[in-house]
C-alpha cells in the first residue's frame, strides 16, 4: 500500500490524537464534538462553532474537503450501490470512475421480482457490509453515503432506467425500498452501517430531455402515486438522504422544490440530507435557464432544502464561489449554510466518523467481507428467487436430468453475462451454458451456439474485406480472402442496433477518433460507442452506419457512415449512405444454422435471448420499442421448428412484447442477475428451485397502445395495473410455479381501525413450492376516479405438498385514504370496498366486501378561493409553476378546458381569477355549466400581464345559477390560471 493510501485510511480521530500527542495540551480533553456521550445536536453545534465561514461553505460540495486542524478527513456523498457496491469517483484522480470488485447481485428489478422483503434486506445488509469493507480500503474513494435504492415507479416499460426501479406499484416499491435501506443501515440503534439515499425525487420516468422536460402530474396522482414510493421508506426511517431528479414537476425543477425542506423532512422521523444529482445545480442556469446566475440558482436550491452539490466533478471551487456571491448579495445568510451543514454533519456523526475507536460496531468490518463466500451464496439464492416462470405449456418444465442428458444451450446471451451502468465488475461469471453444464455433470452433454451470424464485409469497389488486427487496432480493408481476421459476429439488439465482435481477438468494434477499433469486451460507457447499423441498400449492398448515443449531440457533426479511405482505414466520415462505402455481406457461418445443428438432436433446446443493458435503454436513453429483437425471434422460431422441446430464457430488465405470437411451450424470465445468473437458470430449469418470482409490472400486449412517454397522468392514460382496463400479455403480480395452489375461505372483518382479511392456501401439487399471496382493494363507488384495484399487502410463503396455511392481512383503514382535491387533504371515503385475494392482479381467487366508515366528500364550494390545479378533469392543459419558490398553476391553451364537478351553486354573481399571460393579445376564460360547450355563465378577457410570473386579478359578472352542477372553465388562448372563485 502506498503511503498516501495509508494516510487516507487513518481514522480522523486517530489523526487528531497524533496531533494532540505532539502538543503541550496532551492532557486536554477531546472537544465536545468528539464526545459520544453528548446529544447529537450539541455535538453538531460544537463542531459548527469551530468552523470558519469558508470551511462551512466548503461542506456544501459533494467532496467535503479535509479540515486538518480539527483532524477531520475528506467526506464524499455518493457511492453507487444499486445491486451491490458498483462504482465511485476518485477524488485523488480528477473524479475518474472506479468500478468495485464486490458481489454483483441481481438488478433492482430482479430484487423486486422476489417479492421477498426479508431477502432484499439481507442483500442490503451485504451491500452495506461491503461498503464498509471498501471504505477501509480507501475512505476517500469509497464513501458510506450510498446512492440507492431507486424508488421511481415503473409506470412506462419504455423508460431506459426501468432496470433500476422496483415496481409500478407504490406499496410494493415502498416495502422493498424499506427492506433494502434497513439492510444497508444495519440494526444498531445508534450507528449507521451505511447511509442509503432514495433516488430520484420526483415523477421521473423519461430520459428524453430529462433535464428540461416537465412532468405534469395532477395532485391526486402526485400524492397517491408518485410520492408514496418515497413516503413509505422515509416514514419507516429506512433512508438517510434523498436525491432530487433532473426533471421539472409542474413547471418547477425538482432541485428547487419546496418539498425538499417540506414534505420529505416531515415524513422522516430522523434528520435526512438532500443531495443533488450530478450536474443538476448547474442545469438550473444552463439547460433549464430557470435562474440567470449560478449564485441565484445555488441560493434557491439551498433555501429549498438542498444540502450537497454534486457539481463540476471534484472541483468544489465553483460551488463555493457561487455561494459566497449569494451571501454577499443577500440571497443567502450564513444561517442557511449552517442549516445545510447540520443535515450533512448529522449523517457523518451517525456513521461514527467523529467517535473514538471501538465505539462503532461497524468499524470492525474489514475488506474480507467483499465478495465473501457468504455473499456469493446470497447472490445465488437471490438470483434463484427472482426468476419468473411465464409459460409452462404441457409441463415443459422442469427438465428431468435423467431424461434430458443432452442439452443444447443457444442464443446471444447463452454464454455471456453483461454488466449494466450501475453494476460492479463481476469477479467471476457463471453463464447459462456453464450453469447447465455444471448441473448435468459428467452424466450429460451440452452443445452450445450463440446463434449469431459470422460475416465478412467486402468493399465492393475493391473486393477487399474489412480486417481486424489480432491485437487492438483500427479496422482496415485489406484482406483478399475471408479468414479469421476478416470475420465478425453480428449481434442484433433490436431497433436496428447491432454490435460487431471481431473474431481476430474477441473484442467488439468501437468508434474511436473517427475510426473503428476492436477494443472492448462488452458494449459500455456513457456514450455506447459499439452501436452500429448494417443498412441494406436497394441494390443489395450494405453500408455501415455508426449509431452511438452521441450521434444526435450537436457537437458530433454530420458524418455517421463508414468509408474506406485510400489508405484502407475504415473511418466514420460520410454524411449519408450515398457517400458511404458499399459492402457485400458474406455469411461465413449462419447463426440460425449453427443453433439448429446444436438443437436438432438434443433432448431439449434452451434458447437464451434478451437485452444488452447498455444498448436496450439505460440512463440517458429510453427504449423506442419493447419488441424482442427480430434476429432473436427468428432464432427461437427456427430452433423450435428443429426441436419441439424448446424452452426460452429471457434475460432482460423490462417487459417485452411478442410472446403471444410465439408458440414455444416454456418461458423463463430473469433479470441480468449478476455473477450467479447461470447457476440460477440451471437451478430453476431443472426444478432444484421452484420458480417463485412474480412480475412487478404489467406486460402490455404491444407498444401500440402506449401513450406518450411524457404523459404522467396514469389515471387519464390508463397505465399500470391500477388503471389499465385492457387485457395484458402478463398481468402485474404474475408468475407460475411447478406446483399448484388453491385459495379457500376468504374472510373479511374489521377491528381496531383495521380491515382484517384471511385466506387458506393449499399446495395441491406433488412438489414443494412458493407462492405470493396478493391482497387488492377496490372502491365500489367514489366521488372521484379510483384505481381499478390497488395492492394493499402481500405474503410470500413456501408450502410442502398438500400443506395448508392460513394467511392473514391487516390493512389499516387509514391506508384506504386518497387525495381529495376539493379540500386539499387525504380522506377515507365512506363506502363498500371489495378486498380480493389472488395470485396476481387479474387472477382473483376470492373477494369479500366490507363497509368502511369514513366521510362523505361534500359538494364543491367554489365561493372560496380555489386552486385551479385541483380540477376533477381536464383537456389540453398542463401544470406549471406559479412562482419559482412555490405554487402550481394551470397552463391553458386554445381549446383546453378544466372541470370542477359536483359544485353547489347558490346564484354566484362574480368570477374572480388570478391569472398571468406572457403572450400579447387577449385570452377569454368562459365559465360554463355541465360540459365544455354548456350554458355560459360569463366570460372574462385576460390581456397580457407581460410575464408568466406577473399575476393579475381578472373579474367578470356571472349569470345566476343554482343547484348542483359541474362547472367548466374553457380557454380560447394561452393563459396561466392560479386560483379562482365564483361568488
CSV table of N, CA and C in Angstrom, one decimal, residues 65-209:
chain,number,residue,atom,x,y,z
A,65,UNK,N,-14.1,18.8,1.8
A,65,UNK,CA,-12.6,18.7,2.0
A,65,UNK,C,-12.2,18.4,3.4
A,66,UNK,N,-11.0,18.0,3.6
A,66,UNK,CA,-10.5,17.7,4.9
A,66,UNK,C,-10.3,19.0,5.7
A,67,UNK,N,-10.4,19.0,7.0
A,67,UNK,CA,-10.1,20.1,7.9
A,67,UNK,C,-9.0,19.6,8.8
A,68,UNK,N,-7.7,19.7,8.4
A,68,UNK,CA,-6.6,19.0,9.2
A,68,UNK,C,-6.5,19.6,10.6
A,69,UNK,N,-6.8,20.8,10.8
A,69,UNK,CA,-6.6,21.4,12.1
A,69,UNK,C,-7.5,20.8,13.2
A,70,UNK,N,-8.6,20.2,12.7
A,70,UNK,CA,-9.6,19.5,13.6
A,70,UNK,C,-9.5,18.0,13.5
A,71,UNK,N,-8.6,17.5,12.6
A,71,UNK,CA,-8.4,16.1,12.5
A,71,UNK,C,-9.6,15.5,11.7
A,72,UNK,N,-10.2,16.3,10.8
A,72,UNK,CA,-11.3,15.8,10.0
A,72,UNK,C,-10.9,15.5,8.6
A,73,UNK,N,-11.3,14.3,8.1
A,73,UNK,CA,-10.8,13.9,6.8
A,73,UNK,C,-11.9,14.3,5.7
A,74,UNK,N,-11.5,13.9,4.5
A,74,UNK,CA,-12.4,14.1,3.4
A,74,UNK,C,-13.7,13.3,3.6
A,75,UNK,N,-14.8,13.8,3.2
A,75,UNK,CA,-16.1,13.0,3.2
A,75,UNK,C,-16.8,13.2,1.9
A,76,UNK,N,-17.2,12.2,1.3
A,76,UNK,CA,-17.8,12.2,0.0
A,76,UNK,C,-19.3,11.7,0.0
A,77,UNK,N,-20.2,12.4,-0.5
A,77,UNK,CA,-21.5,11.9,-0.7
A,77,UNK,C,-21.6,11.1,-2.0
A,78,UNK,N,-22.1,9.9,-1.9
A,78,UNK,CA,-22.4,9.2,-3.2
A,78,UNK,C,-21.4,8.1,-3.6
A,79,UNK,N,-21.7,6.9,-3.2
A,79,UNK,CA,-21.1,5.7,-3.8
A,79,UNK,C,-22.3,4.9,-4.3
A,80,UNK,N,-22.2,4.5,-5.6
A,80,UNK,CA,-23.3,3.8,-6.2
A,80,UNK,C,-23.4,2.4,-5.7
A,81,UNK,N,-24.6,2.0,-5.3
A,81,UNK,CA,-24.8,0.7,-4.7
A,81,UNK,C,-26.2,0.1,-5.0
A,82,UNK,N,-26.6,0.1,-6.2
A,82,UNK,CA,-27.9,-0.2,-6.6
A,82,UNK,C,-28.2,-1.7,-6.4
A,83,UNK,N,-27.3,-2.6,-6.8
A,83,UNK,CA,-27.5,-4.0,-6.6
A,83,UNK,C,-26.1,-4.6,-6.3
A,84,UNK,N,-25.5,-4.0,-5.3
A,84,UNK,CA,-24.1,-4.3,-4.9
A,84,UNK,C,-23.3,-3.0,-5.0
A,85,UNK,N,-22.2,-2.9,-4.3
A,85,UNK,CA,-21.4,-1.7,-4.5
A,85,UNK,C,-20.9,-1.7,-5.9
A,86,UNK,N,-21.2,-0.6,-6.6
A,86,UNK,CA,-20.9,-0.6,-8.1
A,86,UNK,C,-19.7,0.2,-8.5
A,87,UNK,N,-19.7,1.5,-8.2
A,87,UNK,CA,-18.6,2.3,-8.6
A,87,UNK,C,-18.6,3.6,-7.8
A,88,UNK,N,-17.5,4.3,-7.8
A,88,UNK,CA,-17.4,5.6,-7.2
A,88,UNK,C,-16.4,6.5,-8.0
A,89,UNK,N,-16.4,7.7,-7.7
A,89,UNK,CA,-15.5,8.7,-8.4
A,89,UNK,C,-14.3,9.0,-7.5
A,90,UNK,N,-13.1,9.1,-8.1
A,90,UNK,CA,-11.9,9.2,-7.4
A,90,UNK,C,-11.5,10.6,-7.2
A,91,UNK,N,-11.5,11.1,-5.9
A,91,UNK,CA,-11.2,12.4,-5.6
A,91,UNK,C,-9.7,12.7,-5.9
A,92,UNK,N,-8.9,11.7,-5.8
A,92,UNK,CA,-7.4,11.9,-6.0
A,92,UNK,C,-7.0,11.7,-7.5
A,93,UNK,N,-8.0,11.4,-8.3
A,93,UNK,CA,-7.7,11.2,-9.7
A,93,UNK,C,-8.7,12.0,-10.6
A,94,UNK,N,-9.0,13.2,-10.2
A,94,UNK,CA,-9.9,14.1,-11.0
A,94,UNK,C,-11.3,13.5,-11.3
A,95,UNK,N,-11.8,12.8,-10.3
A,95,UNK,CA,-13.1,12.2,-10.5
A,95,UNK,C,-13.3,11.0,-11.4
A,96,UNK,N,-12.2,10.3,-11.7
A,96,UNK,CA,-12.2,9.2,-12.6
A,96,UNK,C,-13.1,8.1,-11.9
A,97,UNK,N,-13.9,7.4,-12.7
A,97,UNK,CA,-14.8,6.4,-12.3
A,97,UNK,C,-14.0,5.1,-11.9
A,98,UNK,N,-14.2,4.6,-10.8
A,98,UNK,CA,-13.5,3.3,-10.3
A,98,UNK,C,-14.6,2.3,-10.0
A,99,UNK,N,-14.6,1.2,-10.7
A,99,UNK,CA,-15.6,0.1,-10.5
A,99,UNK,C,-15.2,-0.8,-9.3
A,100,UNK,N,-16.2,-1.2,-8.6
A,100,UNK,CA,-16.0,-2.0,-7.4
A,100,UNK,C,-15.8,-3.5,-7.9
A,101,UNK,N,-15.1,-4.3,-7.1
A,101,UNK,CA,-14.9,-5.7,-7.3
A,101,UNK,C,-15.6,-6.5,-6.3
A,102,UNK,N,-16.8,-6.0,-5.9
A,102,UNK,CA,-17.6,-6.7,-4.9
A,102,UNK,C,-18.6,-7.7,-5.5
A,103,UNK,N,-19.5,-8.1,-4.6
A,103,UNK,CA,-20.6,-9.0,-5.1
A,103,UNK,C,-21.6,-8.3,-6.0
A,104,UNK,N,-21.9,-8.9,-7.1
A,104,UNK,CA,-22.9,-8.3,-8.0
A,104,UNK,C,-24.1,-9.1,-7.9
A,105,UNK,N,-25.1,-8.5,-7.3
A,105,UNK,CA,-26.4,-9.2,-7.1
A,105,UNK,C,-27.3,-8.9,-8.3
A,106,UNK,N,-28.5,-9.5,-8.4
A,106,UNK,CA,-29.4,-9.2,-9.5
A,106,UNK,C,-29.8,-7.7,-9.5
A,107,UNK,N,-30.1,-7.3,-10.7
A,107,UNK,CA,-30.5,-5.9,-10.9
A,107,UNK,C,-31.7,-5.6,-10.0
A,108,UNK,N,-31.9,-4.3,-9.7
A,108,UNK,CA,-33.0,-3.9,-8.8
A,108,UNK,C,-34.4,-4.5,-9.2
A,109,UNK,N,-34.7,-4.5,-10.5
A,109,UNK,CA,-35.9,-5.1,-10.9
A,109,UNK,C,-36.0,-6.6,-10.6
A,110,UNK,N,-34.8,-7.2,-10.6
A,110,UNK,CA,-34.7,-8.6,-10.2
A,110,UNK,C,-34.9,-8.8,-8.7
A,111,UNK,N,-34.3,-7.9,-7.9
A,111,UNK,CA,-34.5,-8.0,-6.5
A,111,UNK,C,-36.0,-7.9,-6.2
A,112,UNK,N,-36.7,-7.0,-6.9
A,112,UNK,CA,-38.1,-6.8,-6.7
A,112,UNK,C,-39.0,-8.0,-7.0
A,113,UNK,N,-38.6,-8.7,-8.1
A,113,UNK,CA,-39.5,-9.9,-8.5
A,113,UNK,C,-39.4,-11.0,-7.5
A,114,UNK,N,-38.5,-10.9,-6.5
A,114,UNK,CA,-38.6,-11.9,-5.5
A,114,UNK,C,-39.8,-11.7,-4.6
A,115,UNK,N,-40.3,-10.5,-4.5
A,115,UNK,CA,-41.4,-10.2,-3.6
A,115,UNK,C,-41.1,-10.7,-2.2
A,116,UNK,N,-39.9,-10.5,-1.8
A,116,UNK,CA,-39.4,-11.1,-0.6
A,116,UNK,C,-38.6,-10.0,0.2
A,117,UNK,N,-39.3,-9.1,1.0
A,117,UNK,CA,-38.6,-8.1,1.7
A,117,UNK,C,-37.5,-8.6,2.6
A,118,UNK,N,-37.7,-9.7,3.2
A,118,UNK,CA,-36.7,-10.2,4.1
A,118,UNK,C,-35.4,-10.6,3.4
A,119,UNK,N,-35.5,-11.1,2.2
A,119,UNK,CA,-34.4,-11.5,1.4
A,119,UNK,C,-33.7,-10.2,0.9
A,120,UNK,N,-34.5,-9.2,0.5
A,120,UNK,CA,-34.0,-7.9,0.0
A,120,UNK,C,-33.2,-7.2,1.1
A,121,UNK,N,-33.7,-7.4,2.3
A,121,UNK,CA,-33.0,-6.8,3.4
A,121,UNK,C,-31.6,-7.4,3.6
A,122,UNK,N,-31.6,-8.8,3.5
A,122,UNK,CA,-30.3,-9.5,3.6
A,122,UNK,C,-29.3,-9.0,2.5
A,123,UNK,N,-29.8,-8.7,1.3
A,123,UNK,CA,-28.9,-8.2,0.2
A,123,UNK,C,-28.5,-6.8,0.6
A,124,UNK,N,-29.4,-6.0,1.1
A,124,UNK,CA,-29.0,-4.6,1.5
A,124,UNK,C,-27.9,-4.7,2.6
A,125,UNK,N,-28.1,-5.6,3.5
A,125,UNK,CA,-27.1,-5.7,4.6
A,125,UNK,C,-25.7,-6.1,4.1
A,126,UNK,N,-25.7,-7.1,3.1
A,126,UNK,CA,-24.4,-7.5,2.5
A,126,UNK,C,-23.8,-6.3,1.7
A,127,UNK,N,-24.6,-5.5,1.1
A,127,UNK,CA,-24.1,-4.3,0.3
A,127,UNK,C,-23.5,-3.3,1.3
A,128,UNK,N,-24.2,-3.1,2.5
A,128,UNK,CA,-23.7,-2.2,3.5
A,128,UNK,C,-22.4,-2.7,4.1
A,129,UNK,N,-22.3,-4.0,4.3
A,129,UNK,CA,-21.1,-4.5,4.8
A,129,UNK,C,-19.9,-4.3,3.8
A,130,UNK,N,-20.2,-4.6,2.6
A,130,UNK,CA,-19.1,-4.4,1.6
A,130,UNK,C,-18.7,-3.0,1.4
A,131,UNK,N,-19.7,-2.1,1.6
A,131,UNK,CA,-19.4,-0.6,1.5
A,131,UNK,C,-18.4,-0.3,2.6
A,132,UNK,N,-18.6,-0.8,3.8
A,132,UNK,CA,-17.7,-0.6,4.9
A,132,UNK,C,-16.3,-1.2,4.5
A,133,UNK,N,-16.3,-2.4,3.9
A,133,UNK,CA,-15.0,-3.0,3.6
A,133,UNK,C,-14.3,-2.2,2.6
A,134,UNK,N,-15.0,-1.7,1.6
A,134,UNK,CA,-14.3,-0.8,0.6
A,134,UNK,C,-13.8,0.5,1.3
A,135,UNK,N,-14.6,1.0,2.2
A,135,UNK,CA,-14.3,2.3,2.9
A,135,UNK,C,-13.0,2.1,3.7
A,136,UNK,N,-12.8,0.9,4.2
A,136,UNK,CA,-11.5,0.6,4.9
A,136,UNK,C,-10.3,0.6,3.9
A,137,UNK,N,-10.6,0.1,2.7
A,137,UNK,CA,-9.5,0.0,1.7
A,137,UNK,C,-9.1,1.5,1.4
A,138,UNK,N,-10.1,2.3,1.1
A,138,UNK,CA,-9.8,3.7,0.7
A,138,UNK,C,-11.0,4.6,1.0
A,139,UNK,N,-10.9,5.2,2.2
A,139,UNK,CA,-12.1,6.0,2.6
A,139,UNK,C,-12.3,7.3,1.8
A,140,UNK,N,-11.3,7.7,1.1
A,140,UNK,CA,-11.6,8.9,0.2
A,140,UNK,C,-12.3,8.5,-1.0
A,141,UNK,N,-12.0,7.3,-1.6
A,141,UNK,CA,-12.7,6.9,-2.8
A,141,UNK,C,-14.1,6.3,-2.5
A,142,UNK,N,-14.2,5.5,-1.5
A,142,UNK,CA,-15.4,4.7,-1.2
A,142,UNK,C,-16.1,5.3,0.0
A,143,UNK,N,-17.1,6.2,-0.3
A,143,UNK,CA,-17.9,6.8,0.8
A,143,UNK,C,-19.0,5.9,1.3
A,144,UNK,N,-19.5,6.3,2.5
A,144,UNK,CA,-20.6,5.5,3.1
A,144,UNK,C,-22.0,6.0,2.9
A,145,UNK,N,-22.1,7.1,2.2
A,145,UNK,CA,-23.4,7.6,1.8
A,145,UNK,C,-23.7,6.9,0.4
A,146,UNK,N,-24.5,5.9,0.4
A,146,UNK,CA,-24.8,5.1,-0.7
A,146,UNK,C,-26.0,5.6,-1.5
A,147,UNK,N,-25.8,5.8,-2.8
A,147,UNK,CA,-26.9,6.3,-3.7
A,147,UNK,C,-27.7,5.1,-4.2
A,148,UNK,N,-28.6,4.7,-3.4
A,148,UNK,CA,-29.6,3.6,-3.6
A,148,UNK,C,-30.5,3.6,-2.4
A,149,UNK,N,-31.7,3.0,-2.6
A,149,UNK,CA,-32.3,2.5,-3.8
A,149,UNK,C,-33.0,3.5,-4.7
A,150,UNK,N,-33.3,3.1,-5.9
A,150,UNK,CA,-34.1,3.9,-6.8
A,150,UNK,C,-35.5,3.5,-6.6
A,151,UNK,N,-36.4,4.5,-6.3
A,151,UNK,CA,-37.8,4.2,-6.0
A,151,UNK,C,-38.8,4.8,-7.0
A,152,UNK,N,-38.2,5.3,-8.1
A,152,UNK,CA,-39.2,5.9,-9.1
A,152,UNK,C,-40.0,4.7,-9.6
A,153,UNK,N,-41.3,5.0,-9.7
A,153,UNK,CA,-42.3,4.0,-10.1
A,153,UNK,C,-42.2,3.7,-11.6
A,154,UNK,N,-42.3,2.4,-11.9
A,154,UNK,CA,-42.1,2.0,-13.3
A,154,UNK,C,-43.4,2.0,-14.1
A,155,UNK,N,-43.9,3.2,-14.3
A,155,UNK,CA,-45.2,3.4,-14.9
A,155,UNK,C,-45.2,3.1,-16.4
A,156,UNK,N,-44.0,3.2,-17.1
A,156,UNK,CA,-43.9,3.0,-18.5
A,156,UNK,C,-42.7,2.1,-18.8
A,157,UNK,N,-43.0,1.0,-19.5
A,157,UNK,CA,-41.9,0.0,-19.8
A,157,UNK,C,-40.8,0.5,-20.7
A,158,UNK,N,-41.0,1.6,-21.3
A,158,UNK,CA,-40.0,2.1,-22.3
A,158,UNK,C,-39.0,3.0,-21.5
A,159,UNK,N,-39.2,3.3,-20.3
A,159,UNK,CA,-38.2,4.1,-19.5
A,159,UNK,C,-36.8,3.4,-19.6
A,160,UNK,N,-35.8,4.1,-20.0
A,160,UNK,CA,-34.5,3.5,-20.1
A,160,UNK,C,-33.9,3.0,-18.8
A,161,UNK,N,-34.4,3.5,-17.7
A,161,UNK,CA,-33.8,3.1,-16.4
A,161,UNK,C,-34.7,2.2,-15.7
A,162,UNK,N,-35.6,1.5,-16.4
A,162,UNK,CA,-36.5,0.5,-15.8
A,162,UNK,C,-35.8,-0.5,-14.9
A,163,UNK,N,-34.6,-0.9,-15.3
A,163,UNK,CA,-33.8,-1.9,-14.6
A,163,UNK,C,-33.4,-1.4,-13.2
A,164,UNK,N,-33.4,-0.1,-12.9
A,164,UNK,CA,-33.0,0.5,-11.7
A,164,UNK,C,-34.1,0.5,-10.6
A,165,UNK,N,-35.4,0.4,-11.1
A,165,UNK,CA,-36.5,0.5,-10.2
A,165,UNK,C,-37.0,-0.8,-9.7
A,166,UNK,N,-38.1,-0.8,-8.9
A,166,UNK,CA,-38.6,-2.0,-8.3
A,166,UNK,C,-40.0,-2.4,-9.0
A,167,UNK,N,-40.9,-1.4,-9.1
A,167,UNK,CA,-42.2,-1.8,-9.5
A,167,UNK,C,-43.0,-0.6,-9.9
A,168,UNK,N,-44.1,-0.9,-10.6
A,168,UNK,CA,-45.1,0.1,-11.0
A,168,UNK,C,-46.0,0.4,-9.8
A,169,UNK,N,-45.9,-0.3,-8.7
A,169,UNK,CA,-46.8,-0.1,-7.6
A,169,UNK,C,-46.1,0.6,-6.4
A,170,UNK,N,-46.7,1.6,-5.9
A,170,UNK,CA,-46.0,2.3,-4.8
A,170,UNK,C,-45.9,1.5,-3.5
A,171,UNK,N,-46.9,0.7,-3.1
A,171,UNK,CA,-46.8,-0.1,-1.9
A,171,UNK,C,-45.7,-1.1,-2.0
A,172,UNK,N,-45.6,-1.9,-3.1
A,172,UNK,CA,-44.6,-2.8,-3.2
A,172,UNK,C,-43.2,-2.2,-3.3
A,173,UNK,N,-43.1,-1.1,-4.0
A,173,UNK,CA,-41.9,-0.3,-4.1
A,173,UNK,C,-41.4,0.1,-2.7
A,174,UNK,N,-42.4,0.7,-2.0
A,174,UNK,CA,-42.1,1.2,-0.7
A,174,UNK,C,-41.6,0.2,0.3
A,175,UNK,N,-42.2,-1.0,0.2
A,175,UNK,CA,-41.8,-2.1,1.1
A,175,UNK,C,-40.4,-2.6,0.8
A,176,UNK,N,-40.1,-2.7,-0.5
A,176,UNK,CA,-38.8,-3.3,-0.9
A,176,UNK,C,-37.7,-2.2,-0.6
A,177,UNK,N,-38.0,-1.0,-0.9
A,177,UNK,CA,-37.0,0.1,-0.6
A,177,UNK,C,-36.8,0.2,0.9
A,178,UNK,N,-37.8,0.0,1.7
A,178,UNK,CA,-37.6,0.0,3.2
A,178,UNK,C,-36.7,-1.2,3.6
A,179,UNK,N,-36.9,-2.4,3.0
A,179,UNK,CA,-36.1,-3.5,3.3
A,179,UNK,C,-34.6,-3.3,2.9
A,180,UNK,N,-34.4,-2.8,1.7
A,180,UNK,CA,-33.0,-2.6,1.2
A,180,UNK,C,-32.3,-1.6,2.0
A,181,UNK,N,-33.0,-0.5,2.3
A,181,UNK,CA,-32.5,0.6,3.1
A,181,UNK,C,-32.1,0.2,4.5
A,182,UNK,N,-33.0,-0.6,5.1
A,182,UNK,CA,-32.7,-1.0,6.5
A,182,UNK,C,-31.6,-2.0,6.5
A,183,UNK,N,-31.5,-2.8,5.5
A,183,UNK,CA,-30.3,-3.7,5.4
A,183,UNK,C,-29.0,-3.0,5.3
A,184,UNK,N,-29.0,-1.9,4.5
A,184,UNK,CA,-27.8,-1.2,4.4
A,184,UNK,C,-27.4,-0.4,5.6
A,185,UNK,N,-28.4,0.1,6.3
A,185,UNK,CA,-28.2,0.9,7.5
A,185,UNK,C,-27.7,0.0,8.7
A,186,UNK,N,-28.1,-1.3,8.7
A,186,UNK,CA,-27.8,-2.1,9.8
A,186,UNK,C,-28.8,-2.0,10.9
A,187,UNK,N,-28.7,-2.8,12.0
A,187,UNK,CA,-29.7,-2.8,13.0
A,187,UNK,C,-29.2,-2.1,14.3
A,188,UNK,N,-28.1,-1.5,14.3
A,188,UNK,CA,-27.6,-0.8,15.6
A,188,UNK,C,-28.5,0.4,15.8
A,189,UNK,N,-28.9,0.6,17.1
A,189,UNK,CA,-29.8,1.8,17.3
A,189,UNK,C,-29.2,3.1,17.2
A,190,UNK,N,-27.8,3.2,17.3
A,190,UNK,CA,-27.1,4.4,17.3
A,190,UNK,C,-26.4,4.7,16.0
A,191,UNK,N,-25.7,3.7,15.5
A,191,UNK,CA,-24.8,3.9,14.4
A,191,UNK,C,-25.4,3.4,13.1
A,192,UNK,N,-25.0,4.0,12.0
A,192,UNK,CA,-25.3,3.5,10.7
A,192,UNK,C,-24.2,2.7,10.1
A,193,UNK,N,-24.5,1.5,9.5
A,193,UNK,CA,-23.5,0.8,8.8
A,193,UNK,C,-23.2,1.6,7.5
A,194,UNK,N,-24.2,2.0,6.8
A,194,UNK,CA,-24.1,2.9,5.7
A,194,UNK,C,-25.4,3.7,5.6
A,195,UNK,N,-25.4,4.8,4.8
A,195,UNK,CA,-26.5,5.7,4.8
A,195,UNK,C,-27.1,5.7,3.4
A,196,UNK,N,-28.3,5.0,3.2
A,196,UNK,CA,-28.9,4.9,1.9
A,196,UNK,C,-29.6,6.2,1.5
A,197,UNK,N,-29.6,6.5,0.2
A,197,UNK,CA,-30.2,7.7,-0.4
A,197,UNK,C,-31.3,7.2,-1.4
A,198,UNK,N,-32.5,7.7,-1.2
A,198,UNK,CA,-33.6,7.4,-2.2
A,198,UNK,C,-33.4,8.3,-3.4
A,199,UNK,N,-33.5,7.6,-4.6
A,199,UNK,CA,-33.4,8.3,-5.9
A,199,UNK,C,-34.7,8.0,-6.6
A,200,UNK,N,-35.2,8.9,-7.5
A,200,UNK,CA,-34.9,10.3,-7.7
A,200,UNK,C,-36.2,11.1,-7.5
A,201,UNK,N,-36.3,12.0,-6.6
A,201,UNK,CA,-37.5,12.7,-6.3
A,201,UNK,C,-37.7,13.8,-7.3
A,202,UNK,N,-38.7,13.7,-8.2
A,202,UNK,CA,-40.0,13.1,-8.1
A,202,UNK,C,-40.5,13.0,-9.5
A,203,UNK,N,-41.5,12.0,-9.8
A,203,UNK,CA,-42.1,11.8,-11.1
A,203,UNK,C,-41.2,11.8,-12.2
A,204,UNK,N,-40.2,10.9,-12.1
A,204,UNK,CA,-39.1,10.9,-13.1
A,204,UNK,C,-39.1,9.5,-13.8
A,205,UNK,N,-39.5,9.5,-15.1
A,205,UNK,CA,-39.7,8.2,-15.8
A,205,UNK,C,-39.3,8.4,-17.3
A,206,UNK,N,-38.6,9.4,-17.6
A,206,UNK,CA,-38.2,9.6,-19.0
A,206,UNK,C,-36.7,10.1,-19.1
A,207,UNK,N,-36.0,9.6,-20.1
A,207,UNK,CA,-34.7,10.1,-20.3
A,207,UNK,C,-34.6,11.1,-21.5
A,208,UNK,N,-35.6,11.2,-22.3
A,208,UNK,CA,-35.7,12.2,-23.3
A,208,UNK,C,-35.8,13.6,-22.7
A,209,UNK,N,-34.7,14.4,-23.0
A,209,UNK,CA,-34.7,15.8,-22.5
A,209,UNK,C,-35.0,15.8,-21.0
